[in-house]
Coordinates of C-alpha atoms in Angstrom, one line a residue:
X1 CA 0.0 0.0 0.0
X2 CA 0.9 3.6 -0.8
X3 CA 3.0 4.4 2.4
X4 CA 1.3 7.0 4.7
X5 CA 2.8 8.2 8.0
X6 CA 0.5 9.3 11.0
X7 CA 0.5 9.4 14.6
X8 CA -0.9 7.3 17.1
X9 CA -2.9 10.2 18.3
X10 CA -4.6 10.6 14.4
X11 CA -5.5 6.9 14.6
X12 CA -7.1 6.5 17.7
X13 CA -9.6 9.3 15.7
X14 CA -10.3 6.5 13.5
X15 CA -11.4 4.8 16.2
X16 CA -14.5 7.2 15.7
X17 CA -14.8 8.9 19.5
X18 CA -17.4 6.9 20.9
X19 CA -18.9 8.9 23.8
X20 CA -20.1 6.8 26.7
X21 CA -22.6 8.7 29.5
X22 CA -20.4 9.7 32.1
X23 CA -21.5 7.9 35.2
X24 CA -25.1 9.4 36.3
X25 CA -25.3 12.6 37.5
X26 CA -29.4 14.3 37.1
X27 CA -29.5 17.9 36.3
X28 CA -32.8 17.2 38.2
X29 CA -34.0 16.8 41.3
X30 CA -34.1 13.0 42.1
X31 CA -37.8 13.2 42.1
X32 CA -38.4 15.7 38.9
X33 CA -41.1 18.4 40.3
X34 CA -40.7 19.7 43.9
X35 CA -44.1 18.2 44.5
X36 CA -44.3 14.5 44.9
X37 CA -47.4 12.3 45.7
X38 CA -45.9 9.1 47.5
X39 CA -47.6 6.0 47.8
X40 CA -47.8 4.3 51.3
X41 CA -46.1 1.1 50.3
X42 CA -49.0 -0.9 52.1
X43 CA -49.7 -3.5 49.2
X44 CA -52.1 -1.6 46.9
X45 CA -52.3 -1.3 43.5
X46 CA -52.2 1.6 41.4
X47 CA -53.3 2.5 38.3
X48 CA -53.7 5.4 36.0
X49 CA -57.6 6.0 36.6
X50 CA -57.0 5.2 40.0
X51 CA -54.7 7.9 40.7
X52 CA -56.7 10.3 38.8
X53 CA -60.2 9.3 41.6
X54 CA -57.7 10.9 44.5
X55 CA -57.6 14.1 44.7
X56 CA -53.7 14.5 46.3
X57 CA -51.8 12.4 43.2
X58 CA -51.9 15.3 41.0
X59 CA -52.9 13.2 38.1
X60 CA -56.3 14.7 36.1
X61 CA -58.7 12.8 33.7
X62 CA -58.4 15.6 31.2
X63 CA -60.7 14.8 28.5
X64 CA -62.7 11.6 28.7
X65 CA -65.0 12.2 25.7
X66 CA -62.3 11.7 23.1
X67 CA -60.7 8.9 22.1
X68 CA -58.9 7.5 23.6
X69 CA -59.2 9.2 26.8
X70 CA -56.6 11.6 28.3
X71 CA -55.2 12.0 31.3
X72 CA -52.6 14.2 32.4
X73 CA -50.1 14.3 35.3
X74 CA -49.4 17.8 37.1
X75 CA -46.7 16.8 39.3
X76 CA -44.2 13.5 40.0
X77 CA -46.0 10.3 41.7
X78 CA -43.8 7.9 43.2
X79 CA -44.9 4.0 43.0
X80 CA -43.5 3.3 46.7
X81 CA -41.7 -0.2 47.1
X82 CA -44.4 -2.7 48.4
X83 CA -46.8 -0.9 46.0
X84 CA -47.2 -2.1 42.2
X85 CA -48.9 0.3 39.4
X86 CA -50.4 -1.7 36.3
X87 CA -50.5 0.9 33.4
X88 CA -53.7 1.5 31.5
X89 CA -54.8 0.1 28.0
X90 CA -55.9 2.4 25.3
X91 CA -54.8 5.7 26.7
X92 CA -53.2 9.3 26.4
X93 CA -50.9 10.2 29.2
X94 CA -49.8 13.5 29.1
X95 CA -46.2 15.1 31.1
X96 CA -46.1 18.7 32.4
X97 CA -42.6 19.8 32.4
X98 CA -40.2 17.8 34.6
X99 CA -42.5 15.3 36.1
X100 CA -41.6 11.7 36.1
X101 CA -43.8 8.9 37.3
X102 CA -41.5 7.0 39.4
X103 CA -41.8 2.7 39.9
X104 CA -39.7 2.0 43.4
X105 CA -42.5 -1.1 43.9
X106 CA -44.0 -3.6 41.0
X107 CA -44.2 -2.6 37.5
X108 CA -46.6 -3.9 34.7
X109 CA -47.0 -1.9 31.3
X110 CA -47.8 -4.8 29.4
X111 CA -50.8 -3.8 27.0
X112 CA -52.8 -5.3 24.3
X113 CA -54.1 -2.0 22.5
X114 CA -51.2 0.0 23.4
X115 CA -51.0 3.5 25.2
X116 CA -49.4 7.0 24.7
X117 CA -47.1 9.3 26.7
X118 CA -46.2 12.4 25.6
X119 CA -46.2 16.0 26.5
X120 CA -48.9 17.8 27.9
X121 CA -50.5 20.7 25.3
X122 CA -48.4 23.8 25.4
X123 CA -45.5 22.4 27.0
X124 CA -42.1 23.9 26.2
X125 CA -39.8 22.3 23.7
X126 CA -37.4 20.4 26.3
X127 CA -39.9 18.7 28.5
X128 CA -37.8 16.7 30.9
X129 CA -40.6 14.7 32.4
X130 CA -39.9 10.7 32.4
X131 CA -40.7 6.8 33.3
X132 CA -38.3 6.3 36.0
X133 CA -37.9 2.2 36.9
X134 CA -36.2 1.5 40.5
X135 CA -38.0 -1.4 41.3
X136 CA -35.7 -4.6 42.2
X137 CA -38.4 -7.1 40.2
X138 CA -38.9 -7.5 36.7
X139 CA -41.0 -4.6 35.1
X140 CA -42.5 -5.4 31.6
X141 CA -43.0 -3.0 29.1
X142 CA -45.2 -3.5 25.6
X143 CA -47.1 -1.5 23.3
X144 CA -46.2 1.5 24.6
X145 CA -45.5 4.7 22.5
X146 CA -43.4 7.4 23.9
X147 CA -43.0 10.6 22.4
X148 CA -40.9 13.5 23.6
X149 CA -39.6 11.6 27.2
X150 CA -38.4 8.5 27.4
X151 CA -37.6 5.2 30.1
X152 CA -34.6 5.9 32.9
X153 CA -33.8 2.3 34.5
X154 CA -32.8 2.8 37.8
X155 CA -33.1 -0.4 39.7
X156 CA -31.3 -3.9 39.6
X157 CA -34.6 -5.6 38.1
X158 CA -34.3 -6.8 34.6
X159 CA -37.0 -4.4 32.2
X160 CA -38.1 -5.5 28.9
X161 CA -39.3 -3.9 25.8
X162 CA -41.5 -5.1 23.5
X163 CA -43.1 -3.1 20.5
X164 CA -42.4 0.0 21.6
X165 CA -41.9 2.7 19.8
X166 CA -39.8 6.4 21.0
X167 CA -39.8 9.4 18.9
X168 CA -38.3 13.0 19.5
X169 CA -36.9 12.7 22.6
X170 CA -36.1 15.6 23.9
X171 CA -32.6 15.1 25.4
X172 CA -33.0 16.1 28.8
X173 CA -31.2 12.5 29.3
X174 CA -28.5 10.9 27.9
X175 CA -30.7 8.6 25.9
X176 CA -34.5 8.0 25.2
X177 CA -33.8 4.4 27.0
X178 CA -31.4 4.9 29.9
X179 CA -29.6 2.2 31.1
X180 CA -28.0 4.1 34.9
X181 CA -27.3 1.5 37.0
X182 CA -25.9 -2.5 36.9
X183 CA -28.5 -5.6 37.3
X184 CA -30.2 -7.8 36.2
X185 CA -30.2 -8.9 31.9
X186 CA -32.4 -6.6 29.6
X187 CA -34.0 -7.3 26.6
X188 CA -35.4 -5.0 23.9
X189 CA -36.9 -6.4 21.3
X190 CA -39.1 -5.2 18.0
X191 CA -39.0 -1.4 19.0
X192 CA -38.4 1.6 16.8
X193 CA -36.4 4.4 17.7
X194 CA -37.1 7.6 15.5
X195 CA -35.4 11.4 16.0
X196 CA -34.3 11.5 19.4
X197 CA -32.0 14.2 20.0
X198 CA -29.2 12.5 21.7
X199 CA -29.1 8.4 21.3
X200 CA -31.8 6.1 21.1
X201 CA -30.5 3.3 24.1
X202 CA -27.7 4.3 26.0
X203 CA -25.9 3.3 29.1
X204 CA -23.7 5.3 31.7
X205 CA -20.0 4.3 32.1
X206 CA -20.7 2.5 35.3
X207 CA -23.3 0.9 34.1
X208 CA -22.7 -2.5 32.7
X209 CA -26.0 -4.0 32.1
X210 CA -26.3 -7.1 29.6
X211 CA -28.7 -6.3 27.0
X212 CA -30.5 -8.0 24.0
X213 CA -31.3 -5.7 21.2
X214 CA -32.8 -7.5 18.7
X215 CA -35.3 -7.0 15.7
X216 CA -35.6 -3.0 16.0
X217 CA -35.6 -0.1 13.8
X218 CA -33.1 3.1 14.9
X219 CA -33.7 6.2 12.3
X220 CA -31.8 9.4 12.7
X221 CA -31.5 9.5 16.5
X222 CA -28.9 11.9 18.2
X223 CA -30.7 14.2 16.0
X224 CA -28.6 16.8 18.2
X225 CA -25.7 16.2 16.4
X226 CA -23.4 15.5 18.7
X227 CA -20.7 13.4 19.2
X228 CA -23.0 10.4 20.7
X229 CA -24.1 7.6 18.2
X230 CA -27.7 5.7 17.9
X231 CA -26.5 3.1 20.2
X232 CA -24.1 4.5 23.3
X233 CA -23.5 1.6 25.3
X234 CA -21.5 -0.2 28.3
X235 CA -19.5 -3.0 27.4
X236 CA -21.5 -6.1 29.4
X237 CA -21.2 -9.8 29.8
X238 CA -23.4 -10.8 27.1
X239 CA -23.8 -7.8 25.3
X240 CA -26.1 -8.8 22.0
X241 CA -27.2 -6.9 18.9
X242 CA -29.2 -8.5 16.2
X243 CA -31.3 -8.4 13.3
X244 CA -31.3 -4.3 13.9
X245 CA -31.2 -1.7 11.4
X246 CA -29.1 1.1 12.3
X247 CA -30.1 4.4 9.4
X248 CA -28.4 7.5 9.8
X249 CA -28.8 11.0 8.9
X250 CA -26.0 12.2 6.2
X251 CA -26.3 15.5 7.0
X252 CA -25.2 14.4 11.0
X253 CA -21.6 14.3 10.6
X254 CA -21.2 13.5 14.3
X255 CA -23.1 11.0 14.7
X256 CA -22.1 7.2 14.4
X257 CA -24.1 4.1 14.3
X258 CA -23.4 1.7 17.6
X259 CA -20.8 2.9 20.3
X260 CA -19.7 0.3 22.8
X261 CA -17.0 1.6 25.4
X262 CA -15.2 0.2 28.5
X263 CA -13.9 2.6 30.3
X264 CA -14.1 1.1 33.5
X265 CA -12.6 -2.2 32.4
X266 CA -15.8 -5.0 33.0
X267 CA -15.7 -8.2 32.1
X268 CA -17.2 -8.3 28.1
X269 CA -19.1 -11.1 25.5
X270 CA -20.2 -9.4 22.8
X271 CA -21.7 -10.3 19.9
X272 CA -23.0 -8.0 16.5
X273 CA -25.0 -10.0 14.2
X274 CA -27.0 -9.6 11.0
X275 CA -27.3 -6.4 11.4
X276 CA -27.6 -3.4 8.8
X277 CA -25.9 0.0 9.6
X278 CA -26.4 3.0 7.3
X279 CA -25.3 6.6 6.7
X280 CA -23.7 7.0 10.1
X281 CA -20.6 9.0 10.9
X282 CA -18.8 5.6 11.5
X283 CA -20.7 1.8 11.8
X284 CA -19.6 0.2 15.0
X285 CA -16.5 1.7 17.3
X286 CA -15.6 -0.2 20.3
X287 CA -13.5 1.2 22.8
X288 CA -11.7 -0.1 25.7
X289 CA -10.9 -3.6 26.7
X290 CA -13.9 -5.6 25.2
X291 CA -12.4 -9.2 26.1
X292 CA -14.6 -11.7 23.9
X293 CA -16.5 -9.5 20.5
X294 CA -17.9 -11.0 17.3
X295 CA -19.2 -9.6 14.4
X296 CA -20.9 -12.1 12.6
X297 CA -22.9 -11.5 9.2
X298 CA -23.5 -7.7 9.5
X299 CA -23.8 -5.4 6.3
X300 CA -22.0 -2.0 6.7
X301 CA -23.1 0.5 4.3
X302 CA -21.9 4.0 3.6
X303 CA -20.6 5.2 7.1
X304 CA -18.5 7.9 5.5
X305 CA -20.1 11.1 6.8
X306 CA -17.1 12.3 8.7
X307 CA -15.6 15.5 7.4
X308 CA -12.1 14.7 8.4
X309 CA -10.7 11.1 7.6
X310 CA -8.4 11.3 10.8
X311 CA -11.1 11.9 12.9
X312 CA -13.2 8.6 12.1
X313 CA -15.8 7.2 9.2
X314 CA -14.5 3.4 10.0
X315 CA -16.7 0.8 9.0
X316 CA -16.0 -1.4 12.2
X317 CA -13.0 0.1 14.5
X318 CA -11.7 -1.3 17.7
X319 CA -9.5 0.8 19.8
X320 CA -7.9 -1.2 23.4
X321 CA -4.5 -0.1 24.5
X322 CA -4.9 -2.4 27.2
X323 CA -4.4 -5.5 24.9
X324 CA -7.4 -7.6 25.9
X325 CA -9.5 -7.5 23.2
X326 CA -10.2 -10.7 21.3
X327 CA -12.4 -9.8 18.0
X328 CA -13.7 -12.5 15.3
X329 CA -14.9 -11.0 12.5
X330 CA -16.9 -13.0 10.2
X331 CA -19.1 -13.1 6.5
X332 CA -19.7 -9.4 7.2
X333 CA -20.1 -7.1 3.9
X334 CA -18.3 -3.5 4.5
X335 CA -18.7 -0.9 1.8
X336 CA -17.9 2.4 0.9
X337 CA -16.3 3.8 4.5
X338 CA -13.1 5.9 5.0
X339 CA -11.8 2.8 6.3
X340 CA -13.1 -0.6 6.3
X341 CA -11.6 -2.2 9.1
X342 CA -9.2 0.2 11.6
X343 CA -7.6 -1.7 14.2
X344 CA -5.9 -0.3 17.1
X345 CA -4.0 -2.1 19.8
X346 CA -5.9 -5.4 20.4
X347 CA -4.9 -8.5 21.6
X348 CA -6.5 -10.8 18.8
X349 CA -8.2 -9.3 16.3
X350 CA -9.3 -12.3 13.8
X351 CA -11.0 -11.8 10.2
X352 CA -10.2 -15.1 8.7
X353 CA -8.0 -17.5 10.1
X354 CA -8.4 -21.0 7.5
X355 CA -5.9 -23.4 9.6
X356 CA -8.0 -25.5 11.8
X357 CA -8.3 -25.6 15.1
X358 CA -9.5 -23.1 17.7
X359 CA -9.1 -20.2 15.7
X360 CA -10.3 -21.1 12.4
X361 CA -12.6 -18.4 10.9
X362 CA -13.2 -19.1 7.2
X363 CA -13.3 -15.3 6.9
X364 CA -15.9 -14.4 4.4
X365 CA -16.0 -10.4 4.7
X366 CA -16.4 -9.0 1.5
X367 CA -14.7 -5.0 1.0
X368 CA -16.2 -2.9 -1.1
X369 CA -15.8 0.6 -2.3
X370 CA -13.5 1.4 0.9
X371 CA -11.0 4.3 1.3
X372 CA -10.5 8.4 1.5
X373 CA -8.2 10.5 -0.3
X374 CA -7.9 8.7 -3.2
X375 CA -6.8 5.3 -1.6
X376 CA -8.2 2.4 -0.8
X377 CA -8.3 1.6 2.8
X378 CA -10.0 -1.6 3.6
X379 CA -7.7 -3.3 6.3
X380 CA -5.3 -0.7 8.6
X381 CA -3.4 -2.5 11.2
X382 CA -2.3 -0.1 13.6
X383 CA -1.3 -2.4 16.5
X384 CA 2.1 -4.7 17.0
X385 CA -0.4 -7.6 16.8
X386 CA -0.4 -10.2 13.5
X387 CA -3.3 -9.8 12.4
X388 CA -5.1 -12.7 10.1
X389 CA -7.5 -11.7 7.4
X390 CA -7.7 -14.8 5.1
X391 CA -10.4 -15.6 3.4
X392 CA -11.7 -12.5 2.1
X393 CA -12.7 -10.6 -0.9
X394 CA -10.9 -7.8 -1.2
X395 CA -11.3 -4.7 -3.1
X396 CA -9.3 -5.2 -5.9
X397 CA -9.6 -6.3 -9.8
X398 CA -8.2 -9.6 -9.4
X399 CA -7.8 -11.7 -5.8
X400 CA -4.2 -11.3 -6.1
X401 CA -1.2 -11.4 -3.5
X402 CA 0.0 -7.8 -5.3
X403 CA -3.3 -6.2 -5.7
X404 CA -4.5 -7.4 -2.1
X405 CA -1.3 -5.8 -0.5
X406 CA -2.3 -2.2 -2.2
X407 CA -5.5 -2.2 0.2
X408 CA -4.3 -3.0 3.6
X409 CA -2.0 -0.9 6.2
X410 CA 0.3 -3.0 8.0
X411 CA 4.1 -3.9 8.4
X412 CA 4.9 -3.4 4.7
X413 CA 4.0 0.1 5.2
X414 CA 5.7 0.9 8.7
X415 CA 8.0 -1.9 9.6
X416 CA 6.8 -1.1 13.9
X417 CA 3.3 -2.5 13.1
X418 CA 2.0 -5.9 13.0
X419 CA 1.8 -7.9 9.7
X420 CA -1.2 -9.0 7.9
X421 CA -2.1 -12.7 6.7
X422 CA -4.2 -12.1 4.1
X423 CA -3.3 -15.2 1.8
X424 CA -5.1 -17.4 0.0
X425 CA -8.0 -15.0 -0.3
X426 CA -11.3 -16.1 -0.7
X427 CA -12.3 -18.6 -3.4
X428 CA -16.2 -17.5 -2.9
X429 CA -17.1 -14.4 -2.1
X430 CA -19.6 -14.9 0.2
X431 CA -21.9 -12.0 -0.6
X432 CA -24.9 -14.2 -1.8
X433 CA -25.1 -14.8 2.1
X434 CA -24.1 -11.2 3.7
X435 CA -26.3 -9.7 1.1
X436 CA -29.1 -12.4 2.1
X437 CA -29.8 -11.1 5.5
X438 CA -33.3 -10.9 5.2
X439 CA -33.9 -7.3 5.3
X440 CA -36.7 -5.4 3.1
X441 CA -38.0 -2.2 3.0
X442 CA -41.2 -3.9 4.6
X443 CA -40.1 -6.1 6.8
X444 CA -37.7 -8.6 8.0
X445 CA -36.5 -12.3 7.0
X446 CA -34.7 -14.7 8.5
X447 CA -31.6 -16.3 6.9
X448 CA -34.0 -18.7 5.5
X449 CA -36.5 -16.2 3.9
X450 CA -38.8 -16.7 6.5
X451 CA -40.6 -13.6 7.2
X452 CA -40.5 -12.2 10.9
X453 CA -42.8 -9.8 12.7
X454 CA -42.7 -6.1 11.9
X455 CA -42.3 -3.5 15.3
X456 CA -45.4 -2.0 16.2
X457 CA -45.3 1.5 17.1
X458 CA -47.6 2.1 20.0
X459 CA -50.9 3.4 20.0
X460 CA -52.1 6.2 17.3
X461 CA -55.2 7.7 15.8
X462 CA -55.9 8.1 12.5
X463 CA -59.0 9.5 11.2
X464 CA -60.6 9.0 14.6
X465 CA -59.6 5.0 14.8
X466 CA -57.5 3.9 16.9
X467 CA -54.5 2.1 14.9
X468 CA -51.3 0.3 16.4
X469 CA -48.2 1.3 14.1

């Protein structure tokens, strides 16, 4: 490859400057309006409507006659522990500024028709009001829409999504689902993310909660445009993200597509699979000691949108000057980045290894359309480490030794690098398969064509019916 000279400090840019929550700190009060109604904790249940019959709660049943009905709250409640709230079917609940409803007890927002929560009318712009979850058991979330604020989890019980759908968060928090303290496994699943101003799930630095994100949509969040992607996560043990699709906003140039960090050096198994991640600033960056991270059968597409090449647009980069990172990367296609692959300190980083035995990896990533400034970047190896890559279609005219070696960085450029095994190359390229993911513009597919379930998008009304999308 054309020989290029930069500093250590340039390449850890490439690395694309993920930016993890700092560990949480609330502008806020911890209960968001100076007036709180507190539940006793005696072993009652609470619900909506049943807040809204006592008079002290704050909470008013605004306009019954429309549908569906809304109610609105006028200052925080507080869901004492001892206490559980069941959430309401088929209704509007609307914020003043800086309330939050608070779950310390039992939790269960599992609905059939779906509900709404969103600002009340006239609010200002930035809302701050949220769903905060303390409670120690598992709180269940489904059909639920949320528009404007968004879900803080709080507590060591494990909360899952299901079909939900949050649009325009306002970014009073770090992320329309806030991850703020360790516990118990999460799992979001089939939920959209649309236009929230900073990312759509995030996590603070001392928060390493394993998560599940699977089958969801994430369009142009950290609509801010700051230096915060989509996803802006904690390294965990098991970290999973599948079958998601990741669609950024060109004109964002801040803004990449998954972030994983470890800054506080946790124990990490992560895993990246079949996803597709578009039009970011970067497509995945991970940072920090990751331990144990595969990428397995992901399409990368277009993650350019970075204005200066030193300062990121990788298609998958992994920065760990600790040396503990072990990454197997596998049958993923990466196309048209600054660089394909950037790779920066790292104990193992694996992209095809065809000898057998505990290492084999029969490689399978297909580059495409990689590079900036004229050159083709689809490999940069900017660790001591060997580094195998064989197995691989590369982005050349012919599968050559000569041609391959004019597309990756590594110790035939600067002899104090680590070499690159990138012989035999591949003998199929494997893009039937990445290219076969399964995803549609209406809908996903399995790896076998079956068709999957589409995310539902909480409860809406259109025309004066009510409509789950």
């Amino acid at each position: 490859m054309k020989r290029r000279f930069l500093t250590l400090a340039l390449l850890a840019a490439l690395v694309c400057q993920v930016v993890i929550a700092t560990p949480h700190s609330d502008h806020r009060s911890e209960n968001a309006a100076d007036d709180v109604f507190t539940t006793k904790g005696d072993g009652t249940t609470y619900s909506i409507r049943t807040l809204a019959e006592m008079e002290e709660t704050g909470v008013l049943a605004y306009a019954m006659a429309v549908w569906p009905p809304v109610f609105e709250m006028t200052k925080s409640v507080t869901i004492a522990e001892g206490d559980k709230f069941v959430m309401d079917d088929a209704i509007a609940l609307q914020f003043r500024e800086n309330v939050c409803l608070t779950i310390e007890g039992e939790a269960d927002f599992q609905l059939e028709e779906g509900s709404k929560f969103e600002p009340a009318f006239n609010q200002p712009e930035v809302l701050g009001a949220s769903i905060r979850i303390k409670s120690s058991s598992a709180t269940e979330i489904s059909h639920c829409s949320f528009s404007s604020l968004g879900v803080e989890v709080m507590g060591e019980g494990p909360v899952n999504l299901d079909n939900c759908y949050f649009a325009i968060h306002d970014g009073s928090t770090a992320a329309a689902l806030y991850f703020m303290s360790d516990g118990a496994p999460c799992r979001i699943e089939f939920c959209d993310f649309d236009h929230c101003q900073k990312a759509a799930i995030g996590s603070a630095a001392n928060a390493s909660r394993p998560l599940t994100i699977s089958h969801s949509h994430f369009m142009y969040n950290s609509a801010a445009n700051n230096n915060i992607p989509q996803i802006n996560i904690t390294a965990a043990k098991p970290l999973r993200i599948e079958w998601c699709d990741v669609t950024g906003d060109p004109s964002n140039t801040m803004v990449g597509g998954i972030g994983i960090s470890n800054f506080m050096g946790y124990d990490a198994d992560i895993t990246i699979s079949c996803c597709r991640i578009t039009n970011n600033r970067y497509g995945i960056g991970i940072v920090g000691p990751a331990a144990k991270i595969m990428f397995d059968s992901n399409t990368l597409n277009n993650n350019r949108f970075e204005t200066n090449p030193m300062n990121g647009g990788s298609g998958i980069s992994l920065y760990d000057p600790y040396q503990q990172t072990e990454a197997y990367i596998f049958n993923n296609r990466i196309k048209k980045s600054l660089w394909g692959v950037t790779v920066i300190g790292c104990k193992k980083v694996n992209l095809g290894w065809l000898e057998q035995g505990d290492d084999y990896n029969p490689g399978l990533n297909v580059f495409e359309d990689n590079g900036n400034n004229g050159q083709v970047y689809d490999l940069y190896n900017n660790s001591a480490n060997t580094v195998y890559a064989q197995g691989n279609t590369w982005n050349v005219s012919e599968q050559t030794e000569e041609l391959i070696e004019t597309v990756i960085y590594h110790k035939h450029d600067d002899p104090s690098l680590g070499e690159v095994i990138y012989w035999p190359a591949a003998t199929e390229t494997g893009i039937g398969t990445v290219n076969g993911l399964g995803f549609t513009v209406h809908g996903y597919y399995d790896l076998q064509g079956r068709k999957l379930p589409v995310p539902r998008k909480g409860l809406n009304i259109v025309n004066g019916k009510k409509v789950l999308r």
